[in-house]
Amino acid sequence: SDKAVRRGNLLRVGQGADYWSTEHNHVMYEEGCSWKKDGNCSNPDFPTSGDRGVFELSLMFMESVETVLQTYGGPKDKWIDTFGKPRDVAAADAVASTITYDGSRDSLLDSDKAVHFVLQGFSGDIFKGYGLVLGVLADEMSDLLGSVHFELRLLFGVYIALLLFWFFFLLFRRTI
């Protein structure tokens, strides 16, 4: 879905935001971290994270997720991709009700930078950066829908004016 939004020609997206939104491109690809209020892009875990835009940060995030899965997850042949597939709500509730906290893994946050980067990404730079991108896309959509709404109202107004003109023209001609 990220590729469809950025590049287009995928998932019924004709043209991606890379081709028409300069504000999107600024947030995604240019140097700096416009999603931070202070503009400080430094991250103690990965010093270069985010100083080249949200796209570079998201690539680092995905690499960190893969590193964490390879290091602490099960064998790669057991990984499954269920994203975007229908899920059974009852089964999901059953899984969520059996989550237990293992305090012995807390030391991973201090010792493994990749784990810390992934966990802080859900409330840190990744979350805020993509939130800014979503805001840009929402503004673009609002502008587009506003112009479409205006054009439809204008078209309807012209239609009504022509209808009234022809009605009165024909009515006037018949009465004379």
mmCIF file of C-alpha atoms in Angstrom:
data_model
loop_
_atom_site.group_PDB
_atom_site.id
_atom_site.type_symbol
_atom_site.label_atom_id
_atom_site.label_comp_id
_atom_site.label_asym_id
_atom_site.label_seq_id
_atom_site.Cartn_x
_atom_site.Cartn_y
_atom_site.Cartn_z
ATOM 1 C CA SER A 1 0.000 0.000 0.000
ATOM 2 C CA ASP A 2 2.923 2.352 0.654
ATOM 3 C CA LYS A 3 4.201 1.791 -2.869
ATOM 4 C CA ALA A 4 0.720 2.369 -4.302
ATOM 5 C CA VAL A 5 0.347 5.697 -2.506
ATOM 6 C CA ARG A 6 3.855 6.863 -3.362
ATOM 7 C CA ARG A 7 4.334 5.536 -6.915
ATOM 8 C CA GLY A 8 0.861 4.605 -8.180
ATOM 9 C CA ASN A 9 -0.180 1.996 -10.778
ATOM 10 C CA LEU A 10 -0.994 -0.441 -7.986
ATOM 11 C CA LEU A 11 -4.106 -1.281 -5.920
ATOM 12 C CA ARG A 12 -6.310 0.900 -8.165
ATOM 13 C CA VAL A 13 -4.149 3.994 -7.538
ATOM 14 C CA GLY A 14 -3.514 5.604 -10.925
ATOM 15 C CA GLN A 15 -0.827 8.134 -10.079
ATOM 16 C CA GLY A 16 1.115 8.216 -6.833
ATOM 17 C CA ALA A 17 1.832 11.225 -4.647
ATOM 18 C CA ASP A 18 5.489 11.252 -5.757
ATOM 19 C CA TYR A 19 4.369 12.684 -9.087
ATOM 20 C CA TRP A 20 2.022 15.468 -7.993
ATOM 21 C CA SER A 21 2.647 16.518 -4.388
ATOM 22 C CA THR A 22 5.722 18.606 -3.662
ATOM 23 C CA GLU A 23 4.819 18.778 0.026
ATOM 24 C CA HIS A 24 4.647 14.972 0.197
ATOM 25 C CA ASN A 25 8.030 14.709 -1.513
ATOM 26 C CA HIS A 26 9.508 17.227 0.909
ATOM 27 C CA VAL A 27 8.434 15.185 3.934
ATOM 28 C CA MET A 28 9.282 11.812 2.394
ATOM 29 C CA TYR A 29 12.607 12.385 0.647
ATOM 30 C CA GLU A 30 14.327 15.668 1.516
ATOM 31 C CA GLU A 31 16.861 16.143 4.290
ATOM 32 C CA GLY A 32 15.577 17.082 7.696
ATOM 33 C CA CYS A 33 12.810 15.880 9.933
ATOM 34 C CA SER A 34 9.862 18.229 9.525
ATOM 35 C CA TRP A 35 7.688 16.030 11.739
ATOM 36 C CA LYS A 36 9.691 17.098 14.814
ATOM 37 C CA LYS A 37 8.877 20.420 16.398
ATOM 38 C CA ASP A 38 12.465 21.227 17.312
ATOM 39 C CA GLY A 39 13.913 19.955 14.012
ATOM 40 C CA ASN A 40 16.491 17.834 15.838
ATOM 41 C CA CYS A 41 16.838 14.601 13.859
ATOM 42 C CA SER A 42 19.244 12.842 16.209
ATOM 43 C CA ASN A 43 18.371 9.438 17.603
ATOM 44 C CA PRO A 44 20.721 7.793 20.114
ATOM 45 C CA ASP A 45 20.105 4.324 18.643
ATOM 46 C CA PHE A 46 20.632 5.286 15.002
ATOM 47 C CA PRO A 47 22.306 8.705 14.660
ATOM 48 C CA THR A 48 21.450 9.120 10.966
ATOM 49 C CA SER A 49 17.811 8.102 11.277
ATOM 50 C CA GLY A 50 15.346 10.573 9.877
ATOM 51 C CA ASP A 51 17.772 13.162 8.592
ATOM 52 C CA ARG A 52 16.910 12.122 5.025
ATOM 53 C CA GLY A 53 13.133 12.069 5.267
ATOM 54 C CA VAL A 54 10.426 9.640 6.308
ATOM 55 C CA PHE A 55 11.123 7.209 3.464
ATOM 56 C CA GLU A 56 14.714 6.605 4.608
ATOM 57 C CA LEU A 57 13.481 6.309 8.183
ATOM 58 C CA SER A 58 10.865 3.747 7.163
ATOM 59 C CA LEU A 59 13.519 1.679 5.382
ATOM 60 C CA MET A 60 15.625 1.708 8.546
ATOM 61 C CA PHE A 61 12.547 0.736 10.543
ATOM 62 C CA MET A 62 11.808 -2.241 8.267
ATOM 63 C CA GLU A 63 15.442 -3.363 8.439
ATOM 64 C CA SER A 64 15.291 -3.149 12.229
ATOM 65 C CA VAL A 65 12.056 -5.154 12.306
ATOM 66 C CA GLU A 66 13.653 -7.857 10.172
ATOM 67 C CA THR A 67 16.746 -7.873 12.378
ATOM 68 C CA VAL A 68 14.615 -8.237 15.510
ATOM 69 C CA LEU A 69 12.575 -11.041 13.936
ATOM 70 C CA GLN A 70 15.692 -12.882 12.812
ATOM 71 C CA THR A 71 17.352 -12.473 16.195
ATOM 72 C CA TYR A 72 14.451 -13.141 18.547
ATOM 73 C CA GLY A 73 11.689 -14.611 16.408
ATOM 74 C CA GLY A 74 11.084 -18.111 15.211
ATOM 75 C CA PRO A 75 12.588 -19.625 12.068
ATOM 76 C CA LYS A 76 11.976 -17.614 8.906
ATOM 77 C CA ASP A 77 10.115 -20.475 7.193
ATOM 78 C CA LYS A 78 7.485 -20.261 9.974
ATOM 79 C CA TRP A 79 6.723 -16.563 9.314
ATOM 80 C CA ILE A 80 3.323 -15.912 7.790
ATOM 81 C CA ASP A 81 1.979 -12.838 6.073
ATOM 82 C CA THR A 82 -1.616 -12.242 7.134
ATOM 83 C CA PHE A 83 -1.692 -8.498 6.490
ATOM 84 C CA GLY A 84 -4.767 -7.511 4.488
ATOM 85 C CA LYS A 85 -6.433 -10.904 4.770
ATOM 86 C CA PRO A 86 -9.818 -11.362 6.484
ATOM 87 C CA ARG A 87 -9.507 -12.301 10.129
ATOM 88 C CA ASP A 88 -11.794 -14.111 12.498
ATOM 89 C CA VAL A 89 -12.720 -11.643 15.238
ATOM 90 C CA ALA A 90 -13.333 -14.363 17.822
ATOM 91 C CA ALA A 91 -9.905 -15.892 17.175
ATOM 92 C CA ALA A 92 -8.260 -12.487 17.460
ATOM 93 C CA ASP A 93 -10.041 -11.877 20.784
ATOM 94 C CA ALA A 94 -8.861 -15.261 22.056
ATOM 95 C CA VAL A 95 -5.250 -14.438 21.156
ATOM 96 C CA ALA A 96 -5.442 -10.992 22.724
ATOM 97 C CA SER A 97 -6.851 -12.420 25.943
ATOM 98 C CA THR A 98 -3.869 -14.751 26.402
ATOM 99 C CA ILE A 99 -1.061 -12.183 26.246
ATOM 100 C CA THR A 100 1.291 -12.428 29.202
ATOM 101 C CA TYR A 101 4.034 -10.048 30.195
ATOM 102 C CA ASP A 102 7.545 -11.458 30.441
ATOM 103 C CA GLY A 103 9.622 -9.026 32.511
ATOM 104 C CA SER A 104 12.835 -10.910 31.808
ATOM 105 C CA ARG A 105 12.857 -9.441 28.276
ATOM 106 C CA ASP A 106 12.982 -5.830 29.536
ATOM 107 C CA SER A 107 16.756 -5.844 29.379
ATOM 108 C CA LEU A 108 16.473 -6.085 25.572
ATOM 109 C CA LEU A 109 15.320 -2.470 25.471
ATOM 110 C CA ASP A 110 18.601 -1.347 26.980
ATOM 111 C CA SER A 111 20.922 -3.778 25.253
ATOM 112 C CA ASP A 112 19.559 -4.103 21.693
ATOM 113 C CA LYS A 113 19.297 -0.882 19.686
ATOM 114 C CA ALA A 114 17.168 -2.492 16.971
ATOM 115 C CA VAL A 115 14.494 -3.579 19.481
ATOM 116 C CA HIS A 116 14.465 -0.136 21.067
ATOM 117 C CA PHE A 117 14.236 1.564 17.652
ATOM 118 C CA VAL A 118 11.308 -0.639 16.585
ATOM 119 C CA LEU A 119 9.375 -0.124 19.828
ATOM 120 C CA GLN A 120 9.910 3.628 19.923
ATOM 121 C CA GLY A 121 8.914 3.840 16.246
ATOM 122 C CA PHE A 122 5.284 3.224 17.116
ATOM 123 C CA SER A 123 5.146 6.394 19.195
ATOM 124 C CA GLY A 124 8.199 8.209 17.882
ATOM 125 C CA ASP A 125 9.575 9.304 14.534
ATOM 126 C CA ILE A 126 7.872 6.732 12.299
ATOM 127 C CA PHE A 127 4.462 7.424 13.800
ATOM 128 C CA LYS A 128 4.869 11.204 13.669
ATOM 129 C CA GLY A 129 6.454 11.180 10.210
ATOM 130 C CA TYR A 130 3.733 9.097 8.630
ATOM 131 C CA GLY A 131 1.164 11.154 10.535
ATOM 132 C CA LEU A 132 2.529 14.240 8.784
ATOM 133 C CA VAL A 133 2.405 12.441 5.414
ATOM 134 C CA LEU A 134 -1.216 11.425 6.081
ATOM 135 C CA GLY A 135 -2.011 15.036 6.938
ATOM 136 C CA VAL A 136 -0.509 16.188 3.632
ATOM 137 C CA LEU A 137 -2.525 13.594 1.705
ATOM 138 C CA ALA A 138 -5.706 14.487 3.623
ATOM 139 C CA ASP A 139 -5.225 18.162 2.753
ATOM 140 C CA GLU A 140 -4.686 17.280 -0.913
ATOM 141 C CA MET A 141 -7.814 15.121 -0.893
ATOM 142 C CA SER A 142 -9.832 17.859 0.781
ATOM 143 C CA ASP A 143 -8.704 20.393 -1.834
ATOM 144 C CA LEU A 144 -9.531 17.996 -4.658
ATOM 145 C CA LEU A 145 -12.967 17.147 -3.297
ATOM 146 C CA GLY A 146 -13.659 20.833 -2.673
ATOM 147 C CA SER A 147 -12.886 21.700 -6.284
ATOM 148 C CA VAL A 148 -14.962 18.764 -7.555
ATOM 149 C CA HIS A 149 -17.865 19.860 -5.343
ATOM 150 C CA PHE A 150 -17.624 23.424 -6.655
ATOM 151 C CA GLU A 151 -17.551 22.231 -10.268
ATOM 152 C CA LEU A 152 -20.567 19.981 -9.729
ATOM 153 C CA ARG A 153 -22.538 22.827 -8.148
ATOM 154 C CA LEU A 154 -21.558 25.077 -11.057
ATOM 155 C CA LEU A 155 -22.630 22.432 -13.571
ATOM 156 C CA PHE A 156 -25.932 21.970 -11.755
ATOM 157 C CA GLY A 157 -26.478 25.749 -11.716
ATOM 158 C CA VAL A 158 -25.844 25.988 -15.462
ATOM 159 C CA TYR A 159 -28.205 23.059 -16.039
ATOM 160 C CA ILE A 160 -30.980 24.720 -14.014
ATOM 161 C CA ALA A 161 -30.407 28.077 -15.744
ATOM 162 C CA LEU A 162 -30.609 26.465 -19.184
ATOM 163 C CA LEU A 163 -33.682 24.510 -18.170
ATOM 164 C CA LEU A 164 -35.419 27.664 -16.964
ATOM 165 C CA PHE A 165 -34.345 29.575 -20.063
ATOM 166 C CA TRP A 166 -35.721 26.914 -22.428
ATOM 167 C CA PHE A 167 -38.875 26.502 -20.374
ATOM 168 C CA PHE A 168 -39.670 30.222 -20.404
ATOM 169 C CA PHE A 169 -38.548 30.587 -24.031
ATOM 170 C CA LEU A 170 -40.878 27.786 -25.157
ATOM 171 C CA LEU A 171 -43.672 28.955 -22.840
ATOM 172 C CA PHE A 172 -43.319 32.518 -24.122
ATOM 173 C CA ARG A 173 -43.318 31.347 -27.753
ATOM 174 C CA ARG A 174 -46.451 29.273 -27.236
ATOM 175 C CA THR A 175 -48.353 32.111 -25.625
ATOM 176 C CA ILE A 176 -47.580 34.491 -28.464
#
